[in-house]
mmCIF file of C-alpha atoms in Angstrom:
data_model
loop_
_atom_site.group_PDB
_atom_site.id
_atom_site.type_symbol
_atom_site.label_atom_id
_atom_site.label_comp_id
_atom_site.label_asym_id
_atom_site.label_seq_id
_atom_site.Cartn_x
_atom_site.Cartn_y
_atom_site.Cartn_z
ATOM 1 C CA UNK A 286 126.617 6.003 -13.325
ATOM 2 C CA UNK A 287 124.598 6.910 -16.400
ATOM 3 C CA UNK A 288 126.598 6.270 -19.557
ATOM 4 C CA UNK A 289 125.731 7.600 -22.997
ATOM 5 C CA UNK A 290 127.577 7.513 -26.291
ATOM 6 C CA UNK A 291 129.210 10.617 -27.680
ATOM 7 C CA UNK A 292 127.477 12.080 -30.705
ATOM 8 C CA UNK A 293 127.365 15.259 -32.782
ATOM 9 C CA UNK A 294 127.783 18.593 -31.077
ATOM 10 C CA UNK A 295 126.407 22.161 -31.330
ATOM 11 C CA UNK A 296 127.670 25.425 -29.813
ATOM 12 C CA UNK A 297 127.060 26.183 -26.146
ATOM 13 C CA UNK A 298 128.391 28.627 -23.569
ATOM 14 C CA UNK A 299 128.986 27.522 -20.000
ATOM 15 C CA UNK A 300 130.661 28.528 -16.746
ATOM 16 C CA UNK A 301 132.434 25.130 -16.324
ATOM 17 C CA UNK A 302 136.314 24.820 -16.406
ATOM 18 C CA UNK A 303 138.013 27.911 -17.759
ATOM 19 C CA UNK A 304 139.601 26.179 -20.740
ATOM 20 C CA UNK A 305 136.073 25.448 -22.030
ATOM 21 C CA UNK A 306 134.745 29.005 -21.770
ATOM 22 C CA UNK A 307 135.642 29.625 -25.429
ATOM 23 C CA UNK A 308 133.944 27.675 -28.186
ATOM 24 C CA UNK A 309 132.378 25.094 -25.878
ATOM 25 C CA UNK A 310 130.083 22.336 -27.124
ATOM 26 C CA UNK A 311 126.723 21.100 -25.912
ATOM 27 C CA UNK A 312 125.163 17.662 -26.481
ATOM 28 C CA UNK A 313 121.420 17.715 -27.206
ATOM 29 C CA UNK A 314 119.239 14.695 -26.337
ATOM 30 C CA UNK A 315 118.617 13.036 -29.673
ATOM 31 C CA UNK A 316 117.661 9.406 -30.072
ATOM 32 C CA UNK A 317 118.083 7.291 -33.195
ATOM 33 C CA UNK A 318 118.514 3.571 -33.819
ATOM 34 C CA UNK A 319 122.112 3.479 -32.571
ATOM 35 C CA UNK A 320 122.779 6.377 -30.213
ATOM 36 C CA UNK A 321 121.565 8.600 -27.435
ATOM 37 C CA UNK A 322 123.463 11.877 -27.201
ATOM 38 C CA UNK A 323 124.285 13.511 -23.924
ATOM 39 C CA UNK A 324 122.690 16.809 -23.111
ATOM 40 C CA UNK A 325 125.230 18.330 -20.741
ATOM 41 C CA UNK A 326 128.733 17.112 -21.741
ATOM 42 C CA UNK A 327 131.081 19.761 -23.093
ATOM 43 C CA UNK A 328 133.777 19.025 -25.708
ATOM 44 C CA UNK A 329 136.188 21.574 -27.110
ATOM 45 C CA UNK A 330 136.150 21.582 -30.903
ATOM 46 C CA UNK A 331 139.858 20.730 -31.161
ATOM 47 C CA UNK A 332 139.362 17.542 -29.113
ATOM 48 C CA UNK A 333 139.193 14.178 -30.878
ATOM 49 C CA UNK A 334 136.534 11.940 -29.325
ATOM 50 C CA UNK A 335 135.818 8.680 -31.157
ATOM 51 C CA UNK A 336 132.080 8.317 -31.915
ATOM 52 C CA UNK A 337 132.017 4.937 -30.080
ATOM 53 C CA UNK A 338 133.393 6.374 -26.869
ATOM 54 C CA UNK A 339 130.905 6.209 -23.976
ATOM 55 C CA UNK A 340 130.549 9.393 -21.911
ATOM 56 C CA UNK A 341 128.658 9.930 -18.712
ATOM 57 C CA UNK A 342 126.645 12.958 -17.709
ATOM 58 C CA UNK A 343 128.439 16.247 -17.393
ATOM 59 C CA UNK A 344 131.809 15.201 -18.907
ATOM 60 C CA UNK A 345 134.061 18.047 -20.026
ATOM 61 C CA UNK A 346 136.875 17.593 -22.561
ATOM 62 C CA UNK A 347 139.416 20.371 -23.088
ATOM 63 C CA UNK A 348 141.434 21.449 -26.127
ATOM 64 C CA UNK A 349 143.618 18.932 -27.973
ATOM 65 C CA UNK A 350 142.463 15.905 -25.921
ATOM 66 C CA UNK A 351 141.738 12.534 -27.446
ATOM 67 C CA UNK A 352 139.459 9.666 -26.324
ATOM 68 C CA UNK A 353 139.609 6.208 -27.869
ATOM 69 C CA UNK A 354 136.795 4.162 -29.306
ATOM 70 C CA UNK A 355 136.797 1.685 -26.397
ATOM 71 C CA UNK A 356 136.899 4.283 -23.613
ATOM 72 C CA UNK A 357 134.173 4.720 -21.038
ATOM 73 C CA UNK A 358 134.019 7.847 -18.880
ATOM 74 C CA UNK A 359 131.785 8.159 -15.837
ATOM 75 C CA UNK A 360 129.736 11.227 -15.031
ATOM 76 C CA UNK A 361 131.471 14.428 -14.145
ATOM 77 C CA UNK A 362 134.916 13.504 -15.557
ATOM 78 C CA UNK A 363 137.145 16.384 -16.631
ATOM 79 C CA UNK A 364 139.948 16.234 -19.179
ATOM 80 C CA UNK A 365 142.228 19.259 -19.100
ATOM 81 C CA UNK A 366 144.013 20.382 -22.272
ATOM 82 C CA UNK A 367 146.283 17.892 -23.924
ATOM 83 C CA UNK A 368 145.275 14.826 -21.869
ATOM 84 C CA UNK A 369 144.590 11.534 -23.600
ATOM 85 C CA UNK A 370 142.735 8.245 -23.065
ATOM 86 C CA UNK A 371 143.838 5.283 -25.144
ATOM 87 C CA UNK A 372 142.675 1.688 -25.609
ATOM 88 C CA UNK A 373 140.204 -0.225 -23.454
ATOM 89 C CA UNK A 374 140.050 2.235 -20.603
ATOM 90 C CA UNK A 375 137.295 2.938 -18.095
ATOM 91 C CA UNK A 376 137.096 5.918 -15.709
ATOM 92 C CA UNK A 377 134.598 6.096 -12.831
ATOM 93 C CA UNK A 378 132.659 9.203 -11.905
ATOM 94 C CA UNK A 379 134.336 12.548 -11.212
ATOM 95 C CA UNK A 380 137.850 11.675 -12.349
ATOM 96 C CA UNK A 381 140.153 14.493 -13.364
ATOM 97 C CA UNK A 382 142.998 14.241 -15.909
ATOM 98 C CA UNK A 383 145.349 17.205 -15.693
ATOM 99 C CA UNK A 384 147.231 18.650 -18.696
ATOM 100 C CA UNK A 385 149.426 16.106 -20.464
ATOM 101 C CA UNK A 386 148.100 13.073 -18.544
ATOM 102 C CA UNK A 387 148.000 9.797 -20.518
ATOM 103 C CA UNK A 388 145.742 6.939 -19.375
ATOM 104 C CA UNK A 389 145.518 3.553 -21.071
ATOM 105 C CA UNK A 390 147.243 1.796 -23.932
ATOM 106 C CA UNK A 391 146.269 0.187 -27.211
ATOM 107 C CA UNK A 392 147.835 -3.163 -26.187
ATOM 108 C CA UNK A 393 145.476 -6.054 -25.319
ATOM 109 C CA UNK A 394 143.897 -5.917 -21.881
ATOM 110 C CA UNK A 395 142.408 -2.974 -20.007
ATOM 111 C CA UNK A 396 142.890 -0.082 -17.600
ATOM 112 C CA UNK A 397 140.064 0.432 -15.061
ATOM 113 C CA UNK A 398 140.150 3.463 -12.791
ATOM 114 C CA UNK A 399 137.496 4.020 -10.072
ATOM 115 C CA UNK A 400 135.782 7.188 -9.032
ATOM 116 C CA UNK A 401 137.121 10.503 -7.666
ATOM 117 C CA UNK A 402 140.679 9.982 -8.868
ATOM 118 C CA UNK A 403 143.027 12.778 -9.941
ATOM 119 C CA UNK A 404 145.714 12.016 -12.551
ATOM 120 C CA UNK A 405 148.384 14.683 -12.358
ATOM 121 C CA UNK A 406 150.178 16.690 -15.041
ATOM 122 C CA UNK A 407 151.991 14.488 -17.551
ATOM 123 C CA UNK A 408 151.385 11.316 -15.501
ATOM 124 C CA UNK A 409 151.339 8.110 -17.539
ATOM 125 C CA UNK A 410 148.947 5.474 -16.190
ATOM 126 C CA UNK A 411 148.063 2.025 -17.477
ATOM 127 C CA UNK A 412 150.613 1.611 -20.262
ATOM 128 C CA UNK A 413 152.700 -1.379 -21.309
ATOM 129 C CA UNK A 414 155.154 -2.629 -18.691
ATOM 130 C CA UNK A 415 158.980 -2.491 -19.012
ATOM 131 C CA UNK A 416 159.456 -6.243 -18.367
ATOM 132 C CA UNK A 417 161.415 -7.775 -21.266
ATOM 133 C CA UNK A 418 159.490 -11.006 -20.789
ATOM 134 C CA UNK A 419 156.262 -9.318 -21.765
ATOM 135 C CA UNK A 420 154.791 -10.521 -25.098
ATOM 136 C CA UNK A 421 152.859 -7.840 -27.007
ATOM 137 C CA UNK A 422 150.064 -10.262 -27.822
ATOM 138 C CA UNK A 423 149.380 -10.996 -24.120
ATOM 139 C CA UNK A 424 146.663 -9.174 -22.250
ATOM 140 C CA UNK A 425 147.835 -6.903 -19.463
ATOM 141 C CA UNK A 426 145.802 -5.161 -16.758
ATOM 142 C CA UNK A 427 145.712 -2.272 -14.329
ATOM 143 C CA UNK A 428 142.985 -1.750 -11.728
ATOM 144 C CA UNK A 429 142.855 1.464 -9.673
ATOM 145 C CA UNK A 430 140.370 2.044 -6.832
ATOM 146 C CA UNK A 431 138.762 5.242 -5.617
ATOM 147 C CA UNK A 432 139.874 8.609 -4.219
ATOM 148 C CA UNK A 433 143.514 8.393 -5.235
ATOM 149 C CA UNK A 434 145.667 11.483 -5.847
ATOM 150 C CA UNK A 435 148.291 10.549 -8.451
ATOM 151 C CA UNK A 436 150.551 13.481 -8.949
ATOM 152 C CA UNK A 437 152.635 14.879 -11.810
ATOM 153 C CA UNK A 438 154.988 12.723 -13.856
ATOM 154 C CA UNK A 439 154.061 9.505 -12.082
ATOM 155 C CA UNK A 440 154.093 6.280 -14.117
ATOM 156 C CA UNK A 441 152.026 3.198 -13.301
ATOM 157 C CA UNK A 442 152.321 0.191 -15.573
ATOM 158 C CA UNK A 443 149.999 -2.664 -16.429
ATOM 159 C CA UNK A 444 150.781 -6.285 -15.514
ATOM 160 C CA UNK A 445 153.459 -8.298 -17.338
ATOM 161 C CA UNK A 446 151.179 -11.238 -18.043
ATOM 162 C CA UNK A 447 147.513 -12.087 -18.500
ATOM 163 C CA UNK A 448 147.330 -14.114 -15.260
ATOM 164 C CA UNK A 449 148.231 -11.153 -13.057
ATOM 165 C CA UNK A 450 147.133 -7.574 -12.403
ATOM 166 C CA UNK A 451 148.722 -4.340 -11.266
ATOM 167 C CA UNK A 452 146.426 -3.122 -8.495
ATOM 168 C CA UNK A 453 146.125 0.190 -6.664
ATOM 169 C CA UNK A 454 143.628 0.436 -3.796
ATOM 170 C CA UNK A 455 141.765 3.447 -2.400
ATOM 171 C CA UNK A 456 142.791 6.729 -0.859
ATOM 172 C CA UNK A 457 146.480 6.696 -1.795
ATOM 173 C CA UNK A 458 148.639 9.815 -2.256
ATOM 174 C CA UNK A 459 151.276 9.119 -4.877
ATOM 175 C CA UNK A 460 153.454 12.180 -5.182
ATOM 176 C CA UNK A 461 155.372 13.513 -8.156
ATOM 177 C CA UNK A 462 157.672 11.368 -10.284
ATOM 178 C CA UNK A 463 156.880 8.072 -8.524
ATOM 179 C CA UNK A 464 156.981 4.814 -10.436
ATOM 180 C CA UNK A 465 154.872 1.727 -9.761
ATOM 181 C CA UNK A 466 155.970 -1.164 -12.003
ATOM 182 C CA UNK A 467 154.137 -4.195 -13.364
ATOM 183 C CA UNK A 468 152.217 -6.580 -11.114
ATOM 184 C CA UNK A 469 152.505 -4.461 -7.947
ATOM 185 C CA UNK A 470 149.775 -4.689 -5.348
ATOM 186 C CA UNK A 471 149.129 -1.459 -3.451
ATOM 187 C CA UNK A 472 146.634 -1.330 -0.589
ATOM 188 C CA UNK A 473 144.821 1.663 0.866
ATOM 189 C CA UNK A 474 145.740 5.035 2.366
ATOM 190 C CA UNK A 475 149.433 4.879 1.562
ATOM 191 C CA UNK A 476 151.669 7.919 1.036
ATOM 192 C CA UNK A 477 154.553 7.654 -1.465
ATOM 193 C CA UNK A 478 156.696 10.774 -1.392
ATOM 194 C CA UNK A 479 158.373 12.131 -4.523
ATOM 195 C CA UNK A 480 160.576 9.811 -6.553
ATOM 196 C CA UNK A 481 159.547 6.668 -4.734
ATOM 197 C CA UNK A 482 160.269 3.810 -7.142
ATOM 198 C CA UNK A 483 158.654 0.366 -6.865
ATOM 199 C CA UNK A 484 160.045 -2.471 -8.989
ATOM 200 C CA UNK A 485 157.857 -5.287 -10.261
ATOM 201 C CA UNK A 486 155.713 -7.502 -8.000
ATOM 202 C CA UNK A 487 156.151 -5.304 -4.893
ATOM 203 C CA UNK A 488 153.312 -5.617 -2.375
ATOM 204 C CA UNK A 489 152.378 -2.734 -0.142
ATOM 205 C CA UNK A 490 149.746 -3.106 2.587
ATOM 206 C CA UNK A 491 147.882 -0.148 4.146
ATOM 207 C CA UNK A 492 148.984 3.132 5.723
ATOM 208 C CA UNK A 493 152.618 2.757 4.564
ATOM 209 C CA UNK A 494 154.602 5.976 4.272
ATOM 210 C CA UNK A 495 157.745 6.316 2.142
ATOM 211 C CA UNK A 496 159.884 9.411 2.274
ATOM 212 C CA UNK A 497 161.447 10.848 -0.868
ATOM 213 C CA UNK A 498 163.769 8.995 -3.257
ATOM 214 C CA UNK A 499 162.982 5.575 -1.779
ATOM 215 C CA UNK A 500 163.734 2.539 -3.967
ATOM 216 C CA UNK A 501 162.018 -0.823 -3.469
ATOM 217 C CA UNK A 502 163.487 -4.065 -4.885
ATOM 218 C CA UNK A 503 161.216 -6.376 -6.854
ATOM 219 C CA UNK A 504 159.118 -8.882 -4.889
ATOM 220 C CA UNK A 505 159.515 -7.049 -1.573
ATOM 221 C CA UNK A 506 156.623 -6.703 0.884
ATOM 222 C CA UNK A 507 155.946 -3.547 2.909
ATOM 223 C CA UNK A 508 153.812 -4.184 5.983
ATOM 224 C CA UNK A 509 151.037 -1.915 7.180
ATOM 225 C CA UNK A 510 151.921 1.216 9.164
ATOM 226 C CA UNK A 511 155.639 0.949 8.243
ATOM 227 C CA UNK A 512 157.823 3.992 7.434
ATOM 228 C CA UNK A 513 160.692 4.088 4.965
ATOM 229 C CA UNK A 514 163.220 6.851 5.468
ATOM 230 C CA UNK A 515 164.307 9.164 2.659
ATOM 231 C CA UNK A 516 166.805 7.721 0.150
ATOM 232 C CA UNK A 517 166.337 4.191 1.456
ATOM 233 C CA UNK A 518 167.211 1.241 -0.781
ATOM 234 C CA UNK A 519 164.917 -1.562 0.369
ATOM 235 C CA UNK A 520 165.967 -4.982 -0.822
ATOM 236 C CA UNK A 521 164.047 -7.146 1.706
ATOM 237 C CA UNK A 522 160.702 -7.057 3.430
ATOM 238 C CA UNK A 523 159.677 -4.428 5.960
ATOM 239 C CA UNK A 524 157.427 -5.981 8.635
ATOM 240 C CA UNK A 525 154.298 -4.294 9.949
ATOM 241 C CA UNK A 526 154.756 -1.251 12.159
ATOM 242 C CA UNK A 527 158.484 -0.930 11.588
ATOM 243 C CA UNK A 528 160.785 1.870 10.399
ATOM 244 C CA UNK A 529 163.722 1.358 8.077
ATOM 245 C CA UNK A 530 166.401 3.636 6.595
ATOM 246 C CA UNK A 531 169.678 3.423 4.727
ATOM 247 C CA UNK A 532 171.334 1.778 1.764
ATOM 248 C CA UNK A 533 170.756 -1.133 2.183
ATOM 249 C CA UNK A 534 167.800 -0.354 4.484
ATOM 250 C CA UNK A 535 168.046 -1.600 8.044
ATOM 251 C CA UNK A 536 165.415 -1.730 10.805
ATOM 252 C CA UNK A 537 165.482 1.415 12.948
ATOM 253 C CA UNK A 538 162.797 0.477 15.441
ATOM 254 C CA UNK A 539 159.021 0.892 15.458
ATOM 255 C CA UNK A 540 157.222 3.633 13.603
ATOM 256 C CA UNK A 541 156.039 5.172 16.868
ATOM 257 C CA UNK A 542 154.993 8.471 15.354
ATOM 258 C CA UNK A 543 152.868 6.769 12.702
ATOM 259 C CA UNK A 544 151.304 4.370 15.169
ATOM 260 C CA UNK A 545 150.382 7.235 17.484
ATOM 261 C CA UNK A 546 148.875 9.267 14.625
ATOM 262 C CA UNK A 547 146.825 6.262 13.492
ATOM 263 C CA UNK A 548 145.237 5.847 16.928
ATOM 264 C CA UNK A 549 147.065 2.895 18.385
ATOM 265 C CA UNK A 550 146.564 2.861 22.154
ATOM 266 C CA UNK A 551 149.336 3.309 24.721
ATOM 267 C CA UNK A 552 148.925 -0.335 25.724
ATOM 268 C CA UNK A 553 149.238 -1.545 22.149
ATOM 269 C CA UNK A 554 152.397 0.488 21.577
ATOM 270 C CA UNK A 555 153.903 -0.649 24.881
ATOM 271 C CA UNK A 556 153.284 -4.290 23.941
ATOM 272 C CA UNK A 557 154.777 -3.799 20.479
ATOM 273 C CA UNK A 558 157.892 -2.209 21.984
ATOM 274 C CA UNK A 559 158.289 -5.124 24.431
ATOM 275 C CA UNK A 560 157.970 -7.639 21.618
ATOM 276 C CA UNK A 561 160.412 -5.721 19.410
ATOM 277 C CA UNK A 562 163.057 -5.542 22.141
ATOM 278 C CA UNK A 563 162.769 -9.235 22.904
ATOM 279 C CA UNK A 564 163.189 -10.130 19.210
ATOM 280 C CA UNK A 565 165.719 -7.661 17.901
ATOM 281 C CA UNK A 566 167.760 -6.483 20.905
ATOM 282 C CA UNK A 567 169.945 -9.104 22.530
ATOM 283 C CA UNK A 568 170.418 -8.351 26.215
ATOM 284 C CA UNK A 569 173.491 -10.633 26.369
ATOM 285 C CA UNK A 570 175.189 -13.524 24.522
ATOM 286 C CA UNK A 571 172.846 -16.011 26.146
ATOM 287 C CA UNK A 572 169.722 -14.538 24.562
ATOM 288 C CA UNK A 573 169.699 -17.207 21.848
ATOM 289 C CA UNK A 574 169.404 -16.993 18.029
ATOM 290 C CA UNK A 575 166.906 -14.843 16.178
ATOM 291 C CA UNK A 576 164.602 -17.839 15.618
ATOM 292 C CA UNK A 577 164.744 -18.735 19.298
ATOM 293 C CA UNK A 578 163.949 -15.208 20.436
ATOM 294 C CA UNK A 579 161.053 -14.962 17.928
ATOM 295 C CA UNK A 580 159.654 -18.321 19.091
ATOM 296 C CA UNK A 581 159.871 -17.214 22.747
ATOM 297 C CA UNK A 582 157.786 -14.107 22.024
ATOM 298 C CA UNK A 583 155.225 -16.222 20.122
ATOM 299 C CA UNK A 584 154.856 -18.311 23.277
ATOM 300 C CA UNK A 585 154.629 -15.348 25.653
ATOM 301 C CA UNK A 586 151.158 -15.572 27.165
ATOM 302 C CA UNK A 587 150.886 -11.860 27.877
ATOM 303 C CA UNK A 588 151.866 -9.869 24.810
ATOM 304 C CA UNK A 589 150.891 -12.511 22.235
ATOM 305 C CA UNK A 590 147.248 -11.847 23.175
ATOM 306 C CA UNK A 591 147.534 -8.279 21.839
ATOM 307 C CA UNK A 592 146.257 -8.387 18.223
ATOM 308 C CA UNK A 593 148.851 -5.879 17.002
ATOM 309 C CA UNK A 594 151.702 -7.971 18.382
ATOM 310 C CA UNK A 595 150.203 -11.104 16.831
ATOM 311 C CA UNK A 596 149.936 -9.283 13.480
ATOM 312 C CA UNK A 597 153.619 -8.160 13.726
ATOM 313 C CA UNK A 598 154.783 -11.675 14.442
ATOM 314 C CA UNK A 599 152.825 -13.074 11.495
ATOM 315 C CA UNK A 600 154.300 -10.398 9.302
ATOM 316 C CA UNK A 601 157.851 -11.380 10.354
ATOM 317 C CA UNK A 602 157.199 -15.095 9.906
ATOM 318 C CA UNK A 603 155.632 -14.563 6.520
ATOM 319 C CA UNK A 604 158.773 -12.845 5.265
ATOM 320 C CA UNK A 605 160.732 -16.060 5.735
ATOM 321 C CA UNK A 606 158.442 -18.201 3.580
ATOM 322 C CA UNK A 607 160.121 -20.025 0.720
ATOM 323 C CA UNK A 608 159.174 -17.501 -1.989
ATOM 324 C CA UNK A 609 159.915 -14.379 0.115
ATOM 325 C CA UNK A 610 163.063 -12.295 0.633
ATOM 326 C CA UNK A 611 163.374 -12.196 4.455
ATOM 327 C CA UNK A 612 163.274 -9.006 6.481
ATOM 328 C CA UNK A 613 165.634 -5.984 6.390
ATOM 329 C CA UNK A 614 168.781 -6.379 8.472
ATOM 330 C CA UNK A 615 168.828 -5.028 12.026
ATOM 331 C CA UNK A 616 171.393 -3.948 14.589
ATOM 332 C CA UNK A 617 171.290 -5.031 18.200
ATOM 333 C CA UNK A 618 171.585 -1.460 19.469
ATOM 334 C CA UNK A 619 168.362 -0.418 17.728
ATOM 335 C CA UNK A 620 165.791 0.533 20.331
ATOM 336 C CA UNK A 621 162.194 1.793 20.243
#
C-alpha cells in the first residue's frame, strides 16, 4: 500500500463514482520539504480532509465527508457522500464507506480496518463502548480483518479497557442493524442476520450462522458451524456443530444442513450424530448422568478418533470451565 499525505487540490474531471462527476479534484505530484501530493486521488470541494491525513493512491472522497488528522486510508478507498472518519483510524486498500457511515472515534486508542471491507449506510464502527465501567482516559481498540460486508445501521464498538480488543476476523457478512459490543471476538466467515445483537465479551468462532433478531448474552461462546434460530435468546454457550432455538435457547440437534453445505463427509456427520445421541438422548433411566454419558463417549474407541467428534467434545467440556456459562439446555427427545 502506497501512502501519501493529502495536499492542495486543483480541478479535474473523471469517470469515477457518480457523486464525483461534478467539481472533482485532482492531486498533482508536487514535492516539498514536508509533503508529497497524490496524483490520482479525487476529493469533492465540500469535503473536509485534514492536511495531515494520509491517503493512498486513487482515493475518492464524496461531498460533505470528513477525514481526521490521524486517519490513514489505503489505496482505492471510496467515501460516499456524508461519510466520516474520526480519530486514529486506519483503512486498508479498497474499502468503501457508504453514505452516512461513521468510522472511528476521538477517544484514546485506535480503529484498524483491513482491506476490501464495505461499511454500509449509516453504520457506526469503532466508537466508544456502552460499558459504564469504561473510563474516557483509557485507550480502547477495534481491529477488523479483510473482506467483511458490514451492512446498514450496524454498530460495532471498541473495547472497554486498554488490555483488551474488539476483534472482527475475515469474510463475515454482518447484516443490517446488528450490534457487536465491546470486547467481542468474532472469527471468520460468519453470517449474522438482521438485528443480531451481541453483548460484551461474546466469542464467536468460524462459520456460525444466526437468523434474524437473535440476542446473545455477554460472555457466551458460539462454536464453529453452529446455527441459531430466529428470535433466539442465547444465555449460555452453543457448542460446535449444534443448532439452538427459543427463549431461552435450547439445543435442537446438529446443524446438519450447515455441515453438509460446508463439505463435512457422510462418515463425519454419522459419527457426530452417534455422539450427539449418546450424550443428549437418554435411552432409558439407566443411561447415567450427563457427565457419565459425556465421559463414556470420550472413551469410545471408534467415534472419538473422528476429529470432528473430538472437537465437539472439547467444545462441550470447555463450556463447563470455571469462567464459562455452561451449554444451552437440552431436551431428551431432541434427535438429529
